[in-house]
CSV table of C-alpha atoms in Angstrom, one decimal:
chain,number,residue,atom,x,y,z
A,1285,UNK,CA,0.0,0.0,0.0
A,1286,UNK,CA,2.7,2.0,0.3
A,1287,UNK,CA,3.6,2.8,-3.2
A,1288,UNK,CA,-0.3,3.6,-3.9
A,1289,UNK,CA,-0.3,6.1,-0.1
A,1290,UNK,CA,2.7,8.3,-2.1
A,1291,UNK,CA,1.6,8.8,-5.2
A,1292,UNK,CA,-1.9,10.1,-3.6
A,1293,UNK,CA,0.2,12.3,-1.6
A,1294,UNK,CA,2.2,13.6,-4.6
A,1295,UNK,CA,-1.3,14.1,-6.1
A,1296,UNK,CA,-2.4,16.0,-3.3
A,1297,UNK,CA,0.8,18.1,-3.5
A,1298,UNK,CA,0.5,18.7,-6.8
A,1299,UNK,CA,-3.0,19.9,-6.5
A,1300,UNK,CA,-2.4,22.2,-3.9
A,1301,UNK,CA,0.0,23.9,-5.7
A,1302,UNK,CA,-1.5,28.1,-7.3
A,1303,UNK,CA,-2.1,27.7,-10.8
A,1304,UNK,CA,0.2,29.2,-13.6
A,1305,UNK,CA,-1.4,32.5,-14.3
A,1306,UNK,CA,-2.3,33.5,-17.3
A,1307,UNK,CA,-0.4,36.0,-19.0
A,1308,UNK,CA,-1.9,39.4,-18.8
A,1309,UNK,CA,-2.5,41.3,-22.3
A,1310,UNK,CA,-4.0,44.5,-22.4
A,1311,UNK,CA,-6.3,45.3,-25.8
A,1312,UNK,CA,-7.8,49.1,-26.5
A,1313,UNK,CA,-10.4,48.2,-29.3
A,1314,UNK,CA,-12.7,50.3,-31.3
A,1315,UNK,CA,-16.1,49.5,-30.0
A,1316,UNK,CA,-17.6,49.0,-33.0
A,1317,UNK,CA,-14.6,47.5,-34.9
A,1318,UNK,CA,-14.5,43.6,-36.2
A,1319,UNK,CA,-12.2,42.8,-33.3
A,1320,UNK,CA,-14.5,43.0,-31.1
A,1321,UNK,CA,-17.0,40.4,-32.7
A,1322,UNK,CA,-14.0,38.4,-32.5
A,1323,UNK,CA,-13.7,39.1,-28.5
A,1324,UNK,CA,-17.2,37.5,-28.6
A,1325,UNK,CA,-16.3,34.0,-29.7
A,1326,UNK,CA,-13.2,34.7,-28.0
A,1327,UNK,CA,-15.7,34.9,-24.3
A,1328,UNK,CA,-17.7,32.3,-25.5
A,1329,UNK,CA,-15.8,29.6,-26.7
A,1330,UNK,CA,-12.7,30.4,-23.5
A,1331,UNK,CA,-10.4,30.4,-26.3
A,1332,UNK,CA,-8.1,32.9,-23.8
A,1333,UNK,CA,-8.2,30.8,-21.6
A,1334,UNK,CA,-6.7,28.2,-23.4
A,1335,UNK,CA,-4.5,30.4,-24.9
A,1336,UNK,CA,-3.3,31.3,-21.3
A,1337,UNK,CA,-4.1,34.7,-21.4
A,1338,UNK,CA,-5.2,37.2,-19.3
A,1339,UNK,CA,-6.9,39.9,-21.4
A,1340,UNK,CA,-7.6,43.2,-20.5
A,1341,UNK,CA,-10.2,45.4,-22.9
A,1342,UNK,CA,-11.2,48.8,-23.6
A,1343,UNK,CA,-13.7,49.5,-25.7
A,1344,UNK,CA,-13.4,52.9,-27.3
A,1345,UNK,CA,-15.2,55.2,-29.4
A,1346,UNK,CA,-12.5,56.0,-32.2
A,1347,UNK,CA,-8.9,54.4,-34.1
A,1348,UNK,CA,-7.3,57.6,-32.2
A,1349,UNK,CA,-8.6,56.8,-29.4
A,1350,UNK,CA,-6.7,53.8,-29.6
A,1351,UNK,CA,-3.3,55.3,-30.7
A,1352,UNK,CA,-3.7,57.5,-27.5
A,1353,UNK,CA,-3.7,54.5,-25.4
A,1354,UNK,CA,-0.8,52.6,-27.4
A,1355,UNK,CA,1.6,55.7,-26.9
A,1356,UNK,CA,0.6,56.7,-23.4
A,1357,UNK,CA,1.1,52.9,-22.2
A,1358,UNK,CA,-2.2,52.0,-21.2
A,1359,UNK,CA,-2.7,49.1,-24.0
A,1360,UNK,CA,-0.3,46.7,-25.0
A,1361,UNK,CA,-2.2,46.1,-28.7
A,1362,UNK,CA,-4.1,48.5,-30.5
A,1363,UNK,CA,-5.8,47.5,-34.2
A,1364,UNK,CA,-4.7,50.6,-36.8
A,1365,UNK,CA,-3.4,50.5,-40.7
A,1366,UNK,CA,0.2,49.9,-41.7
A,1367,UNK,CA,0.3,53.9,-42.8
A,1368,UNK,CA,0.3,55.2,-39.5
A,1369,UNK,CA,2.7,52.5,-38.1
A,1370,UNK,CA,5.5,53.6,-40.9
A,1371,UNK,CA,4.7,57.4,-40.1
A,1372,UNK,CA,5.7,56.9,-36.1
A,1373,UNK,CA,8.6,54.5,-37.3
A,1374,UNK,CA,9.8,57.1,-39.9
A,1375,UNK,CA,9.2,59.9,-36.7
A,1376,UNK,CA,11.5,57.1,-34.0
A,1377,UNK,CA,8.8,55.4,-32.3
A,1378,UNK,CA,9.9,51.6,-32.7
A,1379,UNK,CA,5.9,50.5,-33.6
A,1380,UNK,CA,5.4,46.9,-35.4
A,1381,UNK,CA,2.3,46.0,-37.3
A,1382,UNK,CA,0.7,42.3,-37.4
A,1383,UNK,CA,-1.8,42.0,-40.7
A,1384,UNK,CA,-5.3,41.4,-39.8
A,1385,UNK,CA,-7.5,42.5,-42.7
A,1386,UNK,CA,-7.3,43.6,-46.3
A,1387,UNK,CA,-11.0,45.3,-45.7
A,1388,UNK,CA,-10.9,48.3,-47.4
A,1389,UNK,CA,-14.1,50.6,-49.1
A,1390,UNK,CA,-15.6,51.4,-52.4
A,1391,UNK,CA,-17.2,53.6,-54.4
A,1392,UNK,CA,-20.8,53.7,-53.6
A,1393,UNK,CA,-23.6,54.5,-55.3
A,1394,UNK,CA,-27.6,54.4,-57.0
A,1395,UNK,CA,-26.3,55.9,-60.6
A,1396,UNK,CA,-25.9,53.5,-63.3
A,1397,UNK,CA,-23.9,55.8,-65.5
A,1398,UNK,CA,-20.8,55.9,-62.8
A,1399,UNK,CA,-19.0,52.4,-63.3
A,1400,UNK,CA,-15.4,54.0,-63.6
A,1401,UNK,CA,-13.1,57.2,-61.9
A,1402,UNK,CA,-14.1,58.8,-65.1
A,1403,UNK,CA,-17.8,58.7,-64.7
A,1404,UNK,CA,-17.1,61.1,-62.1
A,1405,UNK,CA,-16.6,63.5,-63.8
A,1406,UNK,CA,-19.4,66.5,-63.3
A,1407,UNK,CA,-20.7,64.6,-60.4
A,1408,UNK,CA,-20.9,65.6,-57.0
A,1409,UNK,CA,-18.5,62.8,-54.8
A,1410,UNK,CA,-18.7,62.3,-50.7
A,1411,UNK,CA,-15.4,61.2,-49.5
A,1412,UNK,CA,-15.4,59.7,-46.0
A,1413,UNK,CA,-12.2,60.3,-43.6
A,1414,UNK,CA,-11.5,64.0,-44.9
A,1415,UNK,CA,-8.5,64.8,-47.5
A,1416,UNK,CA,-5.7,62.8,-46.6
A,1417,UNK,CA,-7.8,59.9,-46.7
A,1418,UNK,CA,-5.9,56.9,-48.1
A,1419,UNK,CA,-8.5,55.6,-49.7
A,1420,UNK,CA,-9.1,59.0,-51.3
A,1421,UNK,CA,-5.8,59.4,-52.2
A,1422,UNK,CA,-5.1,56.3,-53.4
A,1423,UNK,CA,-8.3,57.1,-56.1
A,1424,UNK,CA,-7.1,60.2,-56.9
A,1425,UNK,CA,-3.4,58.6,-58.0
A,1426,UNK,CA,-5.6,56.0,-59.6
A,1427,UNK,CA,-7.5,58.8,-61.7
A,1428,UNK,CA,-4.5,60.6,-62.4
A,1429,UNK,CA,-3.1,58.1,-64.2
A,1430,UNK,CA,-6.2,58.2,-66.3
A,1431,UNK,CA,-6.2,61.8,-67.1
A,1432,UNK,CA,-8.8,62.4,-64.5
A,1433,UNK,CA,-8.5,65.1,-62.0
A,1434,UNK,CA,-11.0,64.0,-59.6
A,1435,UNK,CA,-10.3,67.2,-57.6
A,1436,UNK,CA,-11.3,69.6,-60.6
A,1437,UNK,CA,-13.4,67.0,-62.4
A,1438,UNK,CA,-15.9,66.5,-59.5
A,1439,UNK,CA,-17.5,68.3,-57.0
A,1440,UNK,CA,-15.7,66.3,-53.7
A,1441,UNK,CA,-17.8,66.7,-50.3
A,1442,UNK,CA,-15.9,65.6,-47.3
A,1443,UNK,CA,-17.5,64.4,-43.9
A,1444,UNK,CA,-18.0,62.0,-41.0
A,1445,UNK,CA,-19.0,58.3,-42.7
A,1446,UNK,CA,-21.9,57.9,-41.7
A,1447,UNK,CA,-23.2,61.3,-42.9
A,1448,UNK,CA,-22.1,61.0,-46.1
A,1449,UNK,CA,-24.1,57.1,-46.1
A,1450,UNK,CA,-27.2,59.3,-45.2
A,1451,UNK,CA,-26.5,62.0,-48.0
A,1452,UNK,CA,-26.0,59.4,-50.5
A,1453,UNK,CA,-29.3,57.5,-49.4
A,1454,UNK,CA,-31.3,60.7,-49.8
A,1455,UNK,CA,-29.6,61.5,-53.3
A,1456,UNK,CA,-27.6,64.5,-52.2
A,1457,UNK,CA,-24.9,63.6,-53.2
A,1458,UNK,CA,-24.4,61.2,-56.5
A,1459,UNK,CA,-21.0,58.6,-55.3
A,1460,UNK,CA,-19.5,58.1,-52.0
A,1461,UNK,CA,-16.2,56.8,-51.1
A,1462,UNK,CA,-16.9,54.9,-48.0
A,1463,UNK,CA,-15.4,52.2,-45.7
A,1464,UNK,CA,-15.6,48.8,-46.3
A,1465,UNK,CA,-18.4,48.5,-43.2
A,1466,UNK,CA,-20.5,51.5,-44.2
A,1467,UNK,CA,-20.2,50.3,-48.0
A,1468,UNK,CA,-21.3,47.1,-47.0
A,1469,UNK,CA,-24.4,49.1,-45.3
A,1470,UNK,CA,-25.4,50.8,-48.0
A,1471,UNK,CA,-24.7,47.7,-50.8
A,1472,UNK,CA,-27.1,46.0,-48.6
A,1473,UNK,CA,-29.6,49.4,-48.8
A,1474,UNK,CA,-29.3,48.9,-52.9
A,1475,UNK,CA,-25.4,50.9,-53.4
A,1476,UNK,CA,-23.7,49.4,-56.0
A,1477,UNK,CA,-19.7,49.2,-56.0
A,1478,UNK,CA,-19.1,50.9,-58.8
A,1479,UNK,CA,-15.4,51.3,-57.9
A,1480,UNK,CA,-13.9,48.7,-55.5
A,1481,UNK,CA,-11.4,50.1,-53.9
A,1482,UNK,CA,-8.9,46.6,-53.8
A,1483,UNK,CA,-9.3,47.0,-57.7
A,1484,UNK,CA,-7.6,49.8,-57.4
A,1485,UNK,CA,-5.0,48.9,-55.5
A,1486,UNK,CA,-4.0,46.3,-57.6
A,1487,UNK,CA,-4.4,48.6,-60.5
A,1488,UNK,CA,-1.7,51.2,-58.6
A,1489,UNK,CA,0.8,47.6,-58.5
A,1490,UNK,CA,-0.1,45.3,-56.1
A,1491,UNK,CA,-0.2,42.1,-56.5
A,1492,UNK,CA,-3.0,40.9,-54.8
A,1493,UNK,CA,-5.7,42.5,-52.0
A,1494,UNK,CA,-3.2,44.4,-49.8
A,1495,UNK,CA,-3.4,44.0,-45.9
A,1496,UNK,CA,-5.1,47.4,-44.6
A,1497,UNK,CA,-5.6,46.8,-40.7
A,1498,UNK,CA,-3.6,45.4,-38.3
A,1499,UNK,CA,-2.5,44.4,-34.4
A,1500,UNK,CA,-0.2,47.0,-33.6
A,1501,UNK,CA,2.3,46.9,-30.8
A,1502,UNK,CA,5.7,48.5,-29.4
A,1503,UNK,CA,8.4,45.9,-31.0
A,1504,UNK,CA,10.3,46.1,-27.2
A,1505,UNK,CA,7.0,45.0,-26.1
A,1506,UNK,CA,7.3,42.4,-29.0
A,1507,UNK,CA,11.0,42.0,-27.7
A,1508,UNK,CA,10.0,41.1,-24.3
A,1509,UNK,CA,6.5,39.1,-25.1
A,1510,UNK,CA,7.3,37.5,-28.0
A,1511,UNK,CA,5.3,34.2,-26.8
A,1512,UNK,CA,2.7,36.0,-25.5
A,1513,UNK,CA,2.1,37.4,-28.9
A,1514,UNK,CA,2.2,34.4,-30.8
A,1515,UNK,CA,-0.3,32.9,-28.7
A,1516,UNK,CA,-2.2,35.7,-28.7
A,1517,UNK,CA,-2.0,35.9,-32.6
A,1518,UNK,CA,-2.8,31.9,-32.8
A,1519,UNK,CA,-6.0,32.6,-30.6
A,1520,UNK,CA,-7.5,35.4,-32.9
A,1521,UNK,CA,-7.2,33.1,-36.0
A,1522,UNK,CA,-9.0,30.4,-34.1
A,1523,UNK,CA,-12.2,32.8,-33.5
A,1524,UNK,CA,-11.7,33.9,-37.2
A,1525,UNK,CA,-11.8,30.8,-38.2
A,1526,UNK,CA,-14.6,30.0,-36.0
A,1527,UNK,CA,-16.9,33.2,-37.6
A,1528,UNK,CA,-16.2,31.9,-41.0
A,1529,UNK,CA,-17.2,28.6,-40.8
A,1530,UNK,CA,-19.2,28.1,-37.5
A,1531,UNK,CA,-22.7,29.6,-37.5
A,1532,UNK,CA,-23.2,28.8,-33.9
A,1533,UNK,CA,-20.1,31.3,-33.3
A,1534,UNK,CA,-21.4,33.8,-36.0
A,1535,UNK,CA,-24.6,33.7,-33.8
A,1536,UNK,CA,-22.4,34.9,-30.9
A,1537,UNK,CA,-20.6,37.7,-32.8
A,1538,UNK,CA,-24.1,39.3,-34.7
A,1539,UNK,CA,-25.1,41.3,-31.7
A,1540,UNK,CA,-21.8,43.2,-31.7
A,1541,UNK,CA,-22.2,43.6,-35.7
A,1542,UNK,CA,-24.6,47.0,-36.7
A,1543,UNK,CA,-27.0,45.3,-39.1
A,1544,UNK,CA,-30.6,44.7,-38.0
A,1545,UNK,CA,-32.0,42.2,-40.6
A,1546,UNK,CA,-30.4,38.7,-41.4
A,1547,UNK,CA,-29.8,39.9,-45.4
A,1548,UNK,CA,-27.4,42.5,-44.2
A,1549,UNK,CA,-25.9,40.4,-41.4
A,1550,UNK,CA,-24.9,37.6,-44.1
A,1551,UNK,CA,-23.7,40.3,-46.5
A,1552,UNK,CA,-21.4,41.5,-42.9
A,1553,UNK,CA,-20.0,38.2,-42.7
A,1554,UNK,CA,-19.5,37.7,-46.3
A,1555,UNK,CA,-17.1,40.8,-46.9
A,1556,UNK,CA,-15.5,39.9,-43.5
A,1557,UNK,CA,-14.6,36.5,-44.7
A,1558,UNK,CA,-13.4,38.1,-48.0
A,1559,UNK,CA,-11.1,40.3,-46.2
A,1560,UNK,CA,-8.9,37.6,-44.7
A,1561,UNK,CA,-5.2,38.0,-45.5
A,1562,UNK,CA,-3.9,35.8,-48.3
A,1563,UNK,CA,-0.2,35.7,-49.2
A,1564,UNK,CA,2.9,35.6,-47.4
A,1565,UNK,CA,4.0,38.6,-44.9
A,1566,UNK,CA,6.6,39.0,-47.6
A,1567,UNK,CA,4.0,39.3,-50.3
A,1568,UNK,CA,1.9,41.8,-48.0
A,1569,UNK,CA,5.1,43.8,-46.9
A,1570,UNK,CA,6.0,44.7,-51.1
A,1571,UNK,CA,2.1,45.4,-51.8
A,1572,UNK,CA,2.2,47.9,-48.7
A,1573,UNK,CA,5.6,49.4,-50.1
A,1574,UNK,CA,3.9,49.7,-53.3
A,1575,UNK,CA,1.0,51.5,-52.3
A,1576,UNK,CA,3.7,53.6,-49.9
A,1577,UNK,CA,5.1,55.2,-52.4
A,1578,UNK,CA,1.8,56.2,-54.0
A,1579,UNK,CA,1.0,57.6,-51.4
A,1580,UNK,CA,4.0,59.6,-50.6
A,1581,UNK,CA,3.8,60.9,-54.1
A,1582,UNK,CA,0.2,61.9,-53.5
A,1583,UNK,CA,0.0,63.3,-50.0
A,1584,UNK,CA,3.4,64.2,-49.2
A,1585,UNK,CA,5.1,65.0,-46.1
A,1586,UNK,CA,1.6,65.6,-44.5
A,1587,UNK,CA,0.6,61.8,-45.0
A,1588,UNK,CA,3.2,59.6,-44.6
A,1589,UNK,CA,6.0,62.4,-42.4
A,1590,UNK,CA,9.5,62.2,-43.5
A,1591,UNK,CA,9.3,58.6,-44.9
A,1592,UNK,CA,10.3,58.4,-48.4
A,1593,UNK,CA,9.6,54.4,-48.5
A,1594,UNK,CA,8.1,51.7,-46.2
A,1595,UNK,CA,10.4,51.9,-42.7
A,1596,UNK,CA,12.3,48.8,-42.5
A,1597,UNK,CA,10.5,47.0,-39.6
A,1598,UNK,CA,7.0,48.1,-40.0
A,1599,UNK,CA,6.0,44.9,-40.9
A,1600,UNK,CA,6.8,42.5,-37.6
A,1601,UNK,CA,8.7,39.6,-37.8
A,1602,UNK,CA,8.5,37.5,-35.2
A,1603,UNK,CA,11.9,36.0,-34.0
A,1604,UNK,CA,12.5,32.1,-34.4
């Protein structure tokens, strides 16, 4: 009996001892962002849990919001674009940028005579995010090269996104360049894309749909947390996975999502699914260096700071 009397006393031992706690991560998430639908299944299936991770959200009403809290070390992970990571690089903050999504807007609209950048010509055009924009900027290289000068062409009306998806919808204004969630509202309202806006990426050099959002994260936070990153990384592709192909999980992310019938809802998780990175983070680096220099050419010092090209490093790599 002895034999059986200590290995039930090493049992006991070993259940008295604390558990390894998780590792804590703290997240500062647009409230109304995808991420957050992600959190859902995230809750609900205890995928942090198994991840070993301690998370710590804010939810927040704006993407600057979010940048405050990355830079004034209150989050540990933010979700912004590659753009802004390269600016702070380019300005000496050591950011690093984890692709998430290649969800990016269109051109909306009712007209059946608009089906290219030079149909808007004479037409009165909301653009949403103001003029250095880099969706707007990217269309106006992208007309440029066409001989279009969308600025002179077309009467350009800029404003809050969801403004400009109500001005459209009452015909006040004949396009609008929206956001991939507000164009997905209004395509499911009867918008058309006339111009996606991944078309004209590629048609400015990319290869393929170029990553637009991203985790983004201090790289001596990266440095010090690599692990807790990865798993953190591996867990969010899980619940992604789980949203695209799980219906019971898509049932857990729809009350975060702002649709209100099951037509628009499935048209949500349709151009969500669409938007999942393909390529390799080499692939998605060059497209992003591509677009970079577009972009520099077209908004200049104000855009993109002192940058000429894509900082080396903006795109993370995680170590071996």
């Amino acid at each position: 009996m002895r034999p059986v009397f200590l290995a039930l006393v090493a049992l006991a031992a070993l259940l008295a001892q604390p558990a390894h706690a998780a590792d804590p991560l703290r997240l500062a998430l647009q409230a109304t962002g995808t991420t957050v639908w992600e959190m859902a299944v995230v809750s609900a299936y205890g995928l942090d849990k198994e991840a070993g991770l301690d998370l710590k959200i804010t939810e927040l009403a704006s993407p600057e919001a979010g940048k405050i809290a990355l830079m004034g070390g209150s989050a540990d992970v933010i979700v912004s674009d590659w753009l802004w990571v390269a600016r702070e690089r380019a300005g000496g903050h050591g950011l690093a940028f984890s692709p998430v999504s290649t969800g990016i807007g269109a051109v909306m609209t009712k007209d059946l005579a608009i089906k290219s950048v030079k149909d808007l010509a004479g037409k009165k055009l909301g653009v949403a995010g103001g003029p250095l924009d880099k969706s707007w900027l990217l269309l106006k290289a992208h007309a440029l090269r066409q001989g279009v000068d969308l600025e002179k062409a077309a009467s350009i009306v800029y404003g809050a996104p969801p403004l400009l998806a109500e001005k459209a919808a009452q015909g006040e204004i004949d396009a609008v360049l929206e956001f991939w969630n507000f164009a997905t509202d209004l395509e499911a309202r009867g918008f058309r894309r006339a111009i996606d806006m991944a078309q004209v990426e590629r048609a400015l050099g990319a290869t393929s749909d170029p990553v637009v959002t991203g985790y983004v994260f201090d790289e001596k936070f990266a440095t010090a947390h690599g692990q807790t990153l990865a798993r953190f990384f591996a867990m969010m592709k899980k619940a992604k996975t789980l949203i695209a192909t799980n219906d019971e999980a898509w049932a857990k992310a729809a009350p975060r999502v702002p649709a209100k019938d099951k037509a628009t809802l499935d048209l949500y998780r349709k151009r969500y699914v669409e938007a999942f990175p393909k390529g390799s983070l080499a692939e998605q680096e060059a497209d992003a260096a591509k677009l970079f220099a577009v972009l520099a050419a077209t908004g200049g010092e104000a855009l993109v700071g002192s940058a000429k090209s894509l900082p080396p490093g903006t795109f993370y790599k995680a170590a071996p």
